[in-house]
mmCIF file of C-alpha atoms in Angstrom:
data_model
loop_
_atom_site.group_PDB
_atom_site.id
_atom_site.type_symbol
_atom_site.label_atom_id
_atom_site.label_comp_id
_atom_site.label_asym_id
_atom_site.label_seq_id
_atom_site.Cartn_x
_atom_site.Cartn_y
_atom_site.Cartn_z
ATOM 1 C CA MET A 26 0.052 -0.015 0.029
ATOM 2 C CA GLY A 27 1.427 3.297 -1.064
ATOM 3 C CA ASP A 28 1.907 6.658 0.649
ATOM 4 C CA ALA A 29 -0.946 8.187 -1.199
ATOM 5 C CA GLY A 30 -3.433 5.583 0.136
ATOM 6 C CA PHE A 31 -1.998 5.886 3.664
ATOM 7 C CA ARG A 32 -2.294 9.679 3.594
ATOM 8 C CA ARG A 33 -5.712 9.657 2.221
ATOM 9 C CA ALA A 34 -7.045 7.277 4.827
ATOM 10 C CA LYS A 35 -5.133 9.079 7.646
ATOM 11 C CA TRP A 36 -6.662 12.507 6.824
ATOM 12 C CA SER A 37 -10.204 10.919 6.469
ATOM 13 C CA ILE A 38 -9.895 9.364 9.883
ATOM 14 C CA ALA A 39 -8.338 12.562 11.284
ATOM 15 C CA ALA A 40 -11.544 14.297 10.140
ATOM 16 C CA LEU A 41 -13.511 12.022 12.478
ATOM 17 C CA PHE A 42 -11.298 12.854 15.464
ATOM 18 C CA CYS A 43 -11.493 16.505 14.644
ATOM 19 C CA PHE A 44 -15.296 16.172 14.252
ATOM 20 C CA LEU A 45 -15.667 14.679 17.820
ATOM 21 C CA GLY A 46 -13.591 17.405 19.402
ATOM 22 C CA LEU A 47 -15.505 20.128 17.504
ATOM 23 C CA GLN A 48 -18.979 18.730 18.321
ATOM 24 C CA TYR A 49 -18.322 18.103 22.021
ATOM 25 C CA ALA A 50 -16.551 21.335 22.731
ATOM 26 C CA THR A 51 -19.228 23.346 20.799
ATOM 27 C CA TRP A 52 -22.090 22.584 23.136
ATOM 28 C CA ALA A 53 -19.787 22.621 26.161
ATOM 29 C CA ALA A 54 -18.675 26.150 25.315
ATOM 30 C CA ARG A 55 -22.329 27.289 25.416
ATOM 31 C CA LEU A 56 -23.213 25.768 28.793
ATOM 32 C CA PRO A 57 -23.711 29.269 30.364
ATOM 33 C CA ALA A 58 -26.200 30.199 27.647
ATOM 34 C CA LEU A 59 -28.005 26.842 28.031
ATOM 35 C CA LYS A 60 -27.991 27.264 31.820
ATOM 36 C CA ALA A 61 -29.525 30.682 31.506
ATOM 37 C CA ARG A 62 -32.188 29.770 28.973
ATOM 38 C CA LEU A 63 -33.308 26.597 30.910
ATOM 39 C CA ASP A 64 -32.982 28.374 34.280
ATOM 40 C CA LEU A 65 -30.649 25.653 35.683
ATOM 41 C CA GLY A 66 -28.790 25.617 38.930
ATOM 42 C CA ALA A 67 -25.229 24.433 39.435
ATOM 43 C CA GLY A 68 -26.340 21.044 40.435
ATOM 44 C CA GLU A 69 -28.558 20.623 37.402
ATOM 45 C CA VAL A 70 -25.635 21.626 35.073
ATOM 46 C CA GLY A 71 -23.452 18.958 36.877
ATOM 47 C CA LEU A 72 -26.116 16.441 36.233
ATOM 48 C CA LEU A 73 -26.320 17.432 32.645
ATOM 49 C CA LEU A 74 -22.561 16.952 32.186
ATOM 50 C CA MET A 75 -22.854 13.558 34.087
ATOM 51 C CA ALA A 76 -25.609 12.405 31.608
ATOM 52 C CA CYS A 77 -23.322 12.857 28.669
ATOM 53 C CA GLY A 78 -20.550 10.830 30.312
ATOM 54 C CA ALA A 79 -22.949 8.243 31.692
ATOM 55 C CA GLY A 80 -24.362 7.774 28.246
ATOM 56 C CA ALA A 81 -20.994 7.161 26.842
ATOM 57 C CA ALA A 82 -19.874 4.777 29.606
ATOM 58 C CA ALA A 83 -23.115 2.821 29.362
ATOM 59 C CA SER A 84 -22.950 2.506 25.619
ATOM 60 C CA PHE A 85 -20.418 -0.440 25.937
ATOM 61 C CA PRO A 86 -22.730 -3.365 25.112
ATOM 62 C CA LEU A 87 -24.430 -1.552 22.306
ATOM 63 C CA VAL A 88 -21.268 -0.354 20.664
ATOM 64 C CA ALA A 89 -19.740 -3.813 20.844
ATOM 65 C CA HIS A 90 -22.833 -5.269 19.098
ATOM 66 C CA LEU A 91 -22.876 -2.533 16.493
ATOM 67 C CA MET A 92 -19.217 -2.850 15.667
ATOM 68 C CA ARG A 93 -19.571 -6.551 15.026
ATOM 69 C CA ARG A 94 -22.694 -6.083 13.023
ATOM 70 C CA PHE A 95 -21.783 -2.995 10.857
ATOM 71 C CA GLY A 96 -18.127 -2.403 11.208
ATOM 72 C CA SER A 97 -16.247 0.747 12.166
ATOM 73 C CA ARG A 98 -16.731 2.540 8.794
ATOM 74 C CA ARG A 99 -20.594 2.476 8.880
ATOM 75 C CA LEU A 100 -20.801 3.039 12.635
ATOM 76 C CA SER A 101 -18.581 6.056 12.455
ATOM 77 C CA LEU A 102 -20.596 7.716 9.834
ATOM 78 C CA ALA A 103 -24.001 6.858 11.399
ATOM 79 C CA SER A 104 -22.854 8.055 14.752
ATOM 80 C CA ALA A 105 -21.408 11.315 13.324
ATOM 81 C CA LEU A 106 -24.815 12.117 11.630
ATOM 82 C CA CYS A 107 -26.599 11.434 14.953
ATOM 83 C CA LEU A 108 -24.068 13.843 16.766
ATOM 84 C CA THR A 109 -24.878 16.559 14.211
ATOM 85 C CA ALA A 110 -28.662 16.128 14.693
ATOM 86 C CA LEU A 111 -28.311 16.073 18.422
ATOM 87 C CA LEU A 112 -26.341 19.319 18.462
ATOM 88 C CA ALA A 113 -29.194 20.910 16.471
ATOM 89 C CA ALA A 114 -31.764 19.484 18.850
ATOM 90 C CA LEU A 115 -29.797 20.786 21.916
ATOM 91 C CA SER A 116 -29.963 24.304 20.547
ATOM 92 C CA VAL A 117 -33.757 24.395 20.639
ATOM 93 C CA VAL A 118 -34.648 21.914 23.492
ATOM 94 C CA PRO A 119 -37.538 23.489 25.479
ATOM 95 C CA ASP A 120 -36.976 22.100 28.994
ATOM 96 C CA TYR A 121 -34.536 20.433 31.336
ATOM 97 C CA PRO A 122 -35.845 16.768 31.116
ATOM 98 C CA LEU A 123 -35.652 16.800 27.337
ATOM 99 C CA ALA A 124 -32.101 18.456 27.593
ATOM 100 C CA LEU A 125 -31.007 15.453 29.806
ATOM 101 C CA LEU A 126 -32.435 13.126 27.226
ATOM 102 C CA VAL A 127 -30.704 14.755 24.356
ATOM 103 C CA VAL A 128 -27.361 14.970 26.181
ATOM 104 C CA GLY A 129 -27.606 11.382 27.355
ATOM 105 C CA ALA A 130 -28.254 10.229 23.730
ATOM 106 C CA ASP A 131 -25.256 12.452 22.683
ATOM 107 C CA GLY A 132 -23.090 10.535 25.211
ATOM 108 C CA VAL A 133 -24.189 7.225 23.590
ATOM 109 C CA ALA A 134 -23.389 8.522 20.116
ATOM 110 C CA VAL A 135 -20.098 9.835 21.449
ATOM 111 C CA GLY A 136 -19.312 6.312 22.664
ATOM 112 C CA CYS A 137 -20.074 4.871 19.293
ATOM 113 C CA LEU A 138 -17.890 7.295 17.364
ATOM 114 C CA ASN A 139 -15.143 7.088 19.811
ATOM 115 C CA VAL A 140 -14.756 3.364 19.453
ATOM 116 C CA ALA A 141 -15.352 3.351 15.740
ATOM 117 C CA MET A 142 -12.790 6.051 14.874
ATOM 118 C CA ASN A 143 -10.123 4.470 17.136
ATOM 119 C CA ALA A 144 -10.822 1.141 15.394
ATOM 120 C CA GLN A 145 -10.258 2.933 12.092
ATOM 121 C CA GLY A 146 -6.934 4.382 13.401
ATOM 122 C CA ALA A 147 -5.749 0.911 14.642
ATOM 123 C CA ALA A 148 -6.763 -0.695 11.320
ATOM 124 C CA LEU A 149 -4.807 1.974 9.418
ATOM 125 C CA GLU A 150 -1.656 1.287 11.449
ATOM 126 C CA ALA A 151 -1.955 -2.458 10.929
ATOM 127 C CA ALA A 152 -2.838 -2.312 7.240
ATOM 128 C CA HIS A 153 0.006 -0.058 6.241
ATOM 129 C CA GLY A 154 2.621 -1.035 8.945
ATOM 130 C CA ARG A 155 3.056 2.542 10.055
ATOM 131 C CA THR A 156 2.099 4.544 13.155
ATOM 132 C CA ALA A 157 -0.460 7.348 13.076
ATOM 133 C CA MET A 158 -2.740 7.022 16.191
ATOM 134 C CA SER A 159 -1.048 9.767 18.235
ATOM 135 C CA GLN A 160 -1.328 12.237 15.427
ATOM 136 C CA LEU A 161 -4.970 11.291 15.071
ATOM 137 C CA HIS A 162 -5.571 12.026 18.620
ATOM 138 C CA ALA A 163 -3.851 15.369 18.225
ATOM 139 C CA THR A 164 -6.541 16.364 15.663
ATOM 140 C CA PHE A 165 -9.139 15.780 18.409
ATOM 141 C CA SER A 166 -7.303 18.391 20.441
ATOM 142 C CA ALA A 167 -7.270 20.690 17.438
ATOM 143 C CA GLY A 168 -11.168 20.171 17.201
ATOM 144 C CA LEU A 169 -11.472 21.418 20.757
ATOM 145 C CA LEU A 170 -9.385 24.447 19.999
ATOM 146 C CA ALA A 171 -11.390 25.126 16.814
ATOM 147 C CA ALA A 172 -14.683 24.880 18.762
ATOM 148 C CA ALA A 173 -13.393 27.416 21.285
ATOM 149 C CA LEU A 174 -12.325 29.824 18.605
ATOM 150 C CA LEU A 175 -15.687 29.340 16.718
ATOM 151 C CA ALA A 176 -17.629 30.018 19.907
ATOM 152 C CA SER A 177 -15.786 33.180 20.535
ATOM 153 C CA GLY A 178 -16.145 34.400 16.972
ATOM 154 C CA VAL A 179 -19.850 33.614 16.630
ATOM 155 C CA THR A 180 -20.805 34.986 20.040
ATOM 156 C CA ALA A 181 -19.045 38.252 19.115
ATOM 157 C CA VAL A 182 -21.553 38.581 16.268
ATOM 158 C CA THR A 183 -24.680 37.124 17.849
ATOM 159 C CA PRO A 184 -25.599 35.546 21.252
ATOM 160 C CA SER A 185 -28.045 33.152 19.543
ATOM 161 C CA VAL A 186 -27.235 29.547 20.411
ATOM 162 C CA PRO A 187 -29.272 28.145 17.431
ATOM 163 C CA ALA A 188 -27.210 30.357 15.054
ATOM 164 C CA HIS A 189 -23.936 29.181 16.616
ATOM 165 C CA PHE A 190 -24.863 25.542 16.541
ATOM 166 C CA ALA A 191 -26.118 25.889 12.874
ATOM 167 C CA VAL A 192 -22.723 27.123 11.923
ATOM 168 C CA ALA A 193 -21.059 24.402 13.806
ATOM 169 C CA ALA A 194 -23.262 21.746 12.262
ATOM 170 C CA ALA A 195 -22.404 22.980 8.764
ATOM 171 C CA LEU A 196 -18.719 22.647 9.582
ATOM 172 C CA LEU A 197 -19.242 19.143 11.046
ATOM 173 C CA LEU A 198 -21.045 18.057 7.875
ATOM 174 C CA LEU A 199 -18.218 19.497 5.812
ATOM 175 C CA LEU A 200 -15.792 17.463 7.799
ATOM 176 C CA LEU A 201 -17.831 14.345 7.538
ATOM 177 C CA ALA A 202 -18.171 14.785 3.676
ATOM 178 C CA ALA A 203 -14.383 15.425 3.426
ATOM 179 C CA GLY A 204 -13.470 12.397 5.331
ATOM 180 C CA ARG A 205 -16.201 9.819 4.171
ATOM 181 C CA ARG A 206 -14.553 8.458 0.984
ATOM 182 C CA GLY A 207 -11.239 7.717 2.499
ATOM 183 C CA LEU A 208 -12.391 5.638 5.542
ATOM 184 C CA LEU A 209 -11.212 2.066 5.616
ATOM 185 C CA PRO A 210 -13.798 -0.571 4.590
ATOM 186 C CA HIS A 211 -15.204 -3.183 7.015
ATOM 187 C CA THR A 212 -12.903 -6.175 7.417
ATOM 188 C CA ASP A 213 -13.647 -9.569 8.877
ATOM 189 C CA PRO A 214 -13.409 -10.047 12.632
ATOM 190 C CA GLY A 215 -10.046 -11.128 14.042
ATOM 191 C CA PRO A 216 -9.253 -14.509 15.585
ATOM 192 C CA GLY A 217 -10.744 -13.443 18.961
ATOM 193 C CA THR A 218 -14.080 -12.315 17.613
ATOM 194 C CA PRO A 219 -15.968 -15.158 15.691
ATOM 195 C CA LYS A 220 -18.331 -13.867 13.035
ATOM 196 C CA LYS A 221 -21.378 -15.716 14.437
ATOM 197 C CA ARG A 222 -20.878 -14.646 17.980
ATOM 198 C CA SER A 223 -23.765 -12.427 19.144
ATOM 199 C CA ARG A 224 -23.134 -12.316 22.905
ATOM 200 C CA LEU A 225 -20.430 -10.554 24.743
ATOM 201 C CA ALA A 226 -17.679 -12.803 26.124
ATOM 202 C CA ALA A 227 -16.235 -12.219 29.591
ATOM 203 C CA PRO A 228 -13.175 -9.983 29.190
ATOM 204 C CA SER A 229 -9.744 -11.552 29.667
ATOM 205 C CA GLY A 230 -7.198 -10.443 32.233
ATOM 206 C CA LYS A 231 -5.119 -8.676 29.595
ATOM 207 C CA THR A 232 -8.177 -6.687 28.352
ATOM 208 C CA LEU A 233 -8.812 -5.660 31.922
ATOM 209 C CA LEU A 234 -5.252 -4.507 32.259
ATOM 210 C CA MET A 235 -5.709 -2.383 29.210
ATOM 211 C CA GLY A 236 -8.886 -0.933 30.665
ATOM 212 C CA CYS A 237 -7.110 -0.194 33.887
ATOM 213 C CA ALA A 238 -4.333 1.685 31.996
ATOM 214 C CA MET A 239 -6.921 3.514 30.079
ATOM 215 C CA ALA A 240 -9.056 4.417 33.160
ATOM 216 C CA PHE A 241 -6.071 5.796 35.133
ATOM 217 C CA GLY A 242 -4.699 7.506 32.214
ATOM 218 C CA THR A 243 -7.939 9.377 31.616
ATOM 219 C CA ILE A 244 -8.193 10.070 35.414
ATOM 220 C CA THR A 245 -4.732 11.835 35.063
ATOM 221 C CA GLU A 246 -5.864 13.810 31.971
ATOM 222 C CA GLY A 247 -9.353 14.820 33.316
ATOM 223 C CA ALA A 248 -8.215 15.672 36.853
ATOM 224 C CA MET A 249 -5.495 18.078 35.510
ATOM 225 C CA ASN A 250 -7.956 19.889 33.259
ATOM 226 C CA ASP A 251 -10.392 20.368 36.248
ATOM 227 C CA TRP A 252 -8.073 21.002 39.111
ATOM 228 C CA SER A 253 -4.847 22.512 37.882
ATOM 229 C CA THR A 254 -6.190 26.102 38.019
ATOM 230 C CA LEU A 255 -7.614 25.819 41.535
ATOM 231 C CA TYR A 256 -4.362 24.189 42.700
ATOM 232 C CA LEU A 257 -2.266 27.063 41.370
ATOM 233 C CA LYS A 258 -4.583 29.599 42.832
ATOM 234 C CA ASP A 259 -5.492 28.090 46.261
ATOM 235 C CA VAL A 260 -2.273 26.172 47.188
ATOM 236 C CA VAL A 261 0.579 27.829 45.135
ATOM 237 C CA ARG A 262 -1.058 31.258 45.563
ATOM 238 C CA ALA A 263 -0.620 32.228 41.973
ATOM 239 C CA SER A 264 -2.348 35.295 40.726
ATOM 240 C CA SER A 265 -5.623 35.172 38.892
ATOM 241 C CA ALA A 266 -3.894 35.894 35.607
ATOM 242 C CA VAL A 267 -1.298 33.023 36.115
ATOM 243 C CA ALA A 268 -3.573 30.389 37.532
ATOM 244 C CA PRO A 269 -5.192 29.525 34.151
ATOM 245 C CA MET A 270 -1.728 28.748 32.742
ATOM 246 C CA GLY A 271 -2.014 25.314 34.394
ATOM 247 C CA ILE A 272 -4.495 24.175 31.787
ATOM 248 C CA ALA A 273 -2.669 25.891 28.985
ATOM 249 C CA VAL A 274 0.597 24.204 29.854
ATOM 250 C CA VAL A 275 -0.897 20.747 30.118
ATOM 251 C CA SER A 276 -2.944 21.157 26.896
ATOM 252 C CA ALA A 277 -0.028 22.663 24.888
ATOM 253 C CA MET A 278 2.500 20.044 25.972
ATOM 254 C CA MET A 279 -0.045 17.290 25.251
ATOM 255 C CA LEU A 280 -0.827 18.572 21.797
ATOM 256 C CA LEU A 281 2.815 18.937 20.854
ATOM 257 C CA ALA A 282 3.705 15.496 22.302
ATOM 258 C CA ARG A 283 0.944 13.958 20.360
ATOM 259 C CA VAL A 284 2.230 15.452 17.107
ATOM 260 C CA ARG A 285 5.569 13.753 17.805
ATOM 261 C CA ALA A 286 4.545 10.622 19.648
ATOM 262 C CA ASP A 287 4.158 8.420 16.563
ATOM 263 C CA HIS A 288 7.890 9.041 15.843
ATOM 264 C CA TRP A 289 8.666 7.914 19.409
ATOM 265 C CA ARG A 290 6.471 4.784 19.031
ATOM 266 C CA ASP A 291 8.381 3.855 15.862
ATOM 267 C CA ARG A 292 11.662 4.372 17.513
ATOM 268 C CA TRP A 293 11.191 2.816 20.980
ATOM 269 C CA GLY A 294 7.920 0.836 20.688
ATOM 270 C CA ASP A 295 4.489 1.434 22.332
ATOM 271 C CA ALA A 296 5.424 -0.445 25.512
ATOM 272 C CA ARG A 297 8.425 1.778 26.302
ATOM 273 C CA VAL A 298 6.556 4.997 25.247
ATOM 274 C CA VAL A 299 3.619 4.245 27.699
ATOM 275 C CA ARG A 300 5.891 3.067 30.547
ATOM 276 C CA THR A 301 8.247 5.923 30.277
ATOM 277 C CA GLY A 302 5.720 8.575 29.586
ATOM 278 C CA SER A 303 3.413 7.701 32.393
ATOM 279 C CA ALA A 304 6.467 7.494 34.757
ATOM 280 C CA VAL A 305 7.559 10.987 33.700
ATOM 281 C CA ALA A 306 3.956 12.296 34.242
ATOM 282 C CA GLY A 307 3.728 10.668 37.753
ATOM 283 C CA LEU A 308 7.214 11.363 38.993
ATOM 284 C CA GLY A 309 7.312 14.876 37.464
ATOM 285 C CA LEU A 310 4.198 15.843 39.168
ATOM 286 C CA ALA A 311 5.151 14.133 42.497
ATOM 287 C CA LEU A 312 8.426 16.044 42.665
ATOM 288 C CA ALA A 313 6.813 19.357 41.773
ATOM 289 C CA LEU A 314 4.181 19.233 44.570
ATOM 290 C CA PRO A 315 6.599 19.422 47.599
ATOM 291 C CA ALA A 316 8.765 21.977 45.776
ATOM 292 C CA GLY A 317 6.029 24.523 45.686
ATOM 293 C CA GLY A 318 6.172 27.806 43.685
ATOM 294 C CA VAL A 319 4.616 28.699 40.359
ATOM 295 C CA VAL A 320 7.636 27.626 38.090
ATOM 296 C CA PRO A 321 8.095 24.127 39.658
ATOM 297 C CA THR A 322 4.417 23.529 39.557
ATOM 298 C CA LEU A 323 4.090 24.517 35.933
ATOM 299 C CA LEU A 324 7.044 22.205 35.156
ATOM 300 C CA GLY A 325 5.310 19.403 36.941
ATOM 301 C CA PHE A 326 2.109 20.044 34.938
ATOM 302 C CA ALA A 327 4.235 20.142 31.771
ATOM 303 C CA CYS A 328 5.525 16.605 32.590
ATOM 304 C CA VAL A 329 2.042 15.414 32.895
ATOM 305 C CA GLY A 330 1.031 16.735 29.467
ATOM 306 C CA LEU A 331 4.185 15.456 27.911
ATOM 307 C CA GLY A 332 4.115 11.967 29.494
ATOM 308 C CA ALA A 333 0.361 11.259 29.311
ATOM 309 C CA ALA A 334 0.037 12.237 25.661
ATOM 310 C CA ALA A 335 0.580 8.899 24.081
ATOM 311 C CA VAL A 336 -0.989 6.672 26.711
ATOM 312 C CA THR A 337 -4.523 6.581 25.363
ATOM 313 C CA PRO A 338 -3.529 6.293 21.683
ATOM 314 C CA CYS A 339 -1.329 3.300 22.454
ATOM 315 C CA VAL A 340 -3.898 1.560 24.558
ATOM 316 C CA TYR A 341 -6.541 2.075 21.943
ATOM 317 C CA VAL A 342 -4.286 0.396 19.455
ATOM 318 C CA ALA A 343 -3.517 -2.544 21.742
ATOM 319 C CA ALA A 344 -7.286 -2.982 22.635
ATOM 320 C CA ALA A 345 -8.352 -2.827 18.929
ATOM 321 C CA GLU A 346 -6.055 -5.777 18.078
ATOM 322 C CA ARG A 347 -8.106 -7.938 20.503
ATOM 323 C CA GLY A 348 -11.396 -7.204 18.739
ATOM 324 C CA PRO A 349 -14.400 -4.882 19.079
ATOM 325 C CA ASP A 350 -15.578 -6.172 22.425
ATOM 326 C CA ALA A 351 -12.139 -5.471 24.005
ATOM 327 C CA LEU A 352 -11.962 -1.978 22.356
ATOM 328 C CA SER A 353 -15.510 -1.049 23.459
ATOM 329 C CA LEU A 354 -14.852 -2.159 27.001
ATOM 330 C CA VAL A 355 -11.540 -0.277 27.240
ATOM 331 C CA ALA A 356 -13.103 2.792 25.773
ATOM 332 C CA ALA A 357 -15.956 2.674 28.285
ATOM 333 C CA MET A 358 -13.520 2.274 31.138
ATOM 334 C CA GLY A 359 -11.623 5.394 29.740
ATOM 335 C CA THR A 360 -14.816 7.309 29.813
ATOM 336 C CA THR A 361 -15.518 6.184 33.367
ATOM 337 C CA GLY A 362 -12.149 7.306 34.425
ATOM 338 C CA LEU A 363 -12.646 10.695 32.729
ATOM 339 C CA LEU A 364 -15.872 11.018 34.718
ATOM 340 C CA ALA A 365 -14.602 9.582 38.072
ATOM 341 C CA GLY A 366 -11.224 11.327 38.042
ATOM 342 C CA PRO A 367 -12.307 14.914 38.956
ATOM 343 C CA ALA A 368 -14.814 13.705 41.508
ATOM 344 C CA LEU A 369 -12.203 11.402 43.062
ATOM 345 C CA ILE A 370 -9.770 14.239 43.403
ATOM 346 C CA GLY A 371 -12.473 16.537 44.797
ATOM 347 C CA PHE A 372 -13.273 13.852 47.422
ATOM 348 C CA VAL A 373 -9.541 13.465 48.434
ATOM 349 C CA ALA A 374 -9.126 17.235 48.433
ATOM 350 C CA GLY A 375 -12.145 17.751 50.666
ATOM 351 C CA ALA A 376 -10.889 15.170 53.205
ATOM 352 C CA ALA A 377 -7.089 15.902 53.208
ATOM 353 C CA GLY A 378 -6.412 18.931 51.069
ATOM 354 C CA LEU A 379 -5.765 19.709 47.423
ATOM 355 C CA THR A 380 -2.073 18.860 47.619
ATOM 356 C CA LEU A 381 -2.917 15.261 48.457
ATOM 357 C CA GLY A 382 -5.567 15.360 45.725
ATOM 358 C CA MET A 383 -2.930 16.262 43.141
ATOM 359 C CA ALA A 384 -0.655 13.502 44.686
ATOM 360 C CA THR A 385 -3.464 11.160 43.705
ATOM 361 C CA VAL A 386 -3.159 12.240 40.186
ATOM 362 C CA ALA A 387 0.501 11.460 40.227
ATOM 363 C CA ALA A 388 -0.261 8.023 41.758
ATOM 364 C CA SER A 389 -2.818 7.397 38.850
ATOM 365 C CA ALA A 390 -0.109 8.011 36.335
ATOM 366 C CA LEU A 391 2.248 5.537 38.140
ATOM 367 C CA ILE A 392 -0.484 2.898 38.209
ATOM 368 C CA VAL A 393 -0.595 3.200 34.318
ATOM 369 C CA THR A 394 3.193 2.506 34.364
ATOM 370 C CA LEU A 395 2.606 -0.668 36.528
ATOM 371 C CA SER A 396 -0.359 -1.833 34.272
ATOM 372 C CA ALA A 397 1.564 -1.269 31.164
ATOM 373 C CA THR A 398 4.278 -3.689 32.229
ATOM 374 C CA TRP A 399 1.900 -6.635 31.673
ATOM 375 C CA ILE A 400 -0.023 -5.387 28.672
ATOM 376 C CA PRO A 401 0.782 -7.548 25.477
ATOM 377 C CA TRP A 402 2.058 -4.806 23.204
ATOM 378 C CA ARG A 403 2.625 -5.466 19.506
ATOM 379 C CA GLU A 404 6.260 -5.470 18.513
ATOM 380 C CA ARG A 405 7.166 -2.877 15.884
ATOM 381 C CA ALA A 406 9.720 -3.328 13.214
ATOM 382 C CA GLY A 407 11.107 0.207 13.669
ATOM 383 C CA VAL A 408 9.763 1.513 10.424
ATOM 384 C CA PRO A 409 10.167 5.329 10.585
ATOM 385 C CA VAL A 410 7.038 7.490 10.109
ATOM 386 C CA GLY A 411 6.918 8.467 6.375
ATOM 387 C CA GLN A 412 8.173 5.162 5.082
ATOM 388 C CA THR A 413 6.076 2.146 4.038
ATOM 389 C CA GLY A 414 6.730 -0.989 6.136
ATOM 390 C CA ALA A 415 5.585 -4.561 5.647
ATOM 391 C CA PRO A 416 1.823 -4.462 6.233
ATOM 392 C CA ALA A 417 0.431 -6.385 9.169
ATOM 393 C CA ARG A 418 -2.996 -7.992 9.377
ATOM 394 C CA ALA A 419 -5.732 -5.477 10.086
ATOM 395 C CA PRO A 420 -7.199 -5.739 13.563
ATOM 396 C CA GLY A 421 -10.533 -7.211 13.918
ATOM 397 C CA ALA A 422 -12.072 -4.046 15.433
ATOM 398 C CA SER A 423 -12.272 -2.455 12.022
#
């Protein structure tokens, strides 16, 4: 398979990752407007966010069934269309119960697209013998950034949520149209997923290890996004202007690292990248906490962004190689970690202080290091990014 085919498929799959980041961040950016229109309290907004995450986490059995029945290409396209329609519905939903229903359905569609697009990315790597998953995850981050810029631009012109979401929906459909033709076709299930099987099998110990690494990896990411600003302000005593730099440092380092992480995977292999990266994240943060001060803290946060960047892309690839059931379960555990992480840190912080809460984040990263030791990573032939290697068998998850 040549470079042109690889690039075409890669950009098509990247459009899905960008799509998901843009769709999610679009409605999240307008939560204040939705809160005002529906007259919601803080607890009701929290429940609204929880409904989305709960829908994604609970979608595991459905996603596994749909992956086996339709394959990742058709599932990704169908779930993307659903997400576009749900975004439009959320802009005009008349009351809170319906908003909960729409956001819960949005979570289920997010779960479907998340699994399907990661299956496409893993199939691309296996079919072409080249790494791409980390760069695909970088385009998700780019979609988040694009949504933030779009929200700022549209609200400068009009406060109308329907107008904003209409513009976003048009962009989403353009992304979907641009990527549709280059997506990889459905392939037969792999050895671990018989074609005629209709029921979920009990997950293996190796699959649960992958889920553990994914869950604690997303705990690390989610907690840093939600608690880094408060830590800088309340514990480090940074100014109001400096405190938001925590999120900026973590996000910027993660985006830059994901752009380069596929080169690291080719050079050192997924196992070493995950073990070393998560150790850097955990130890860097653990050393920064007792040091105190703005600069050491930001350096510790930078270590988290740098070290955690490649964890989820690599675990998705490993899970996809074990079939759609494993991929769906690992993705659901990742969503659960993303939901549970901030709440867990809040519980620890309330009981023993935010410094110990952030130490829990460091411990989560080190648990990823431990879990990664026993995950069966696929060996790589060391083919540099940009060159064609001997193609491997496509994973069954596609």
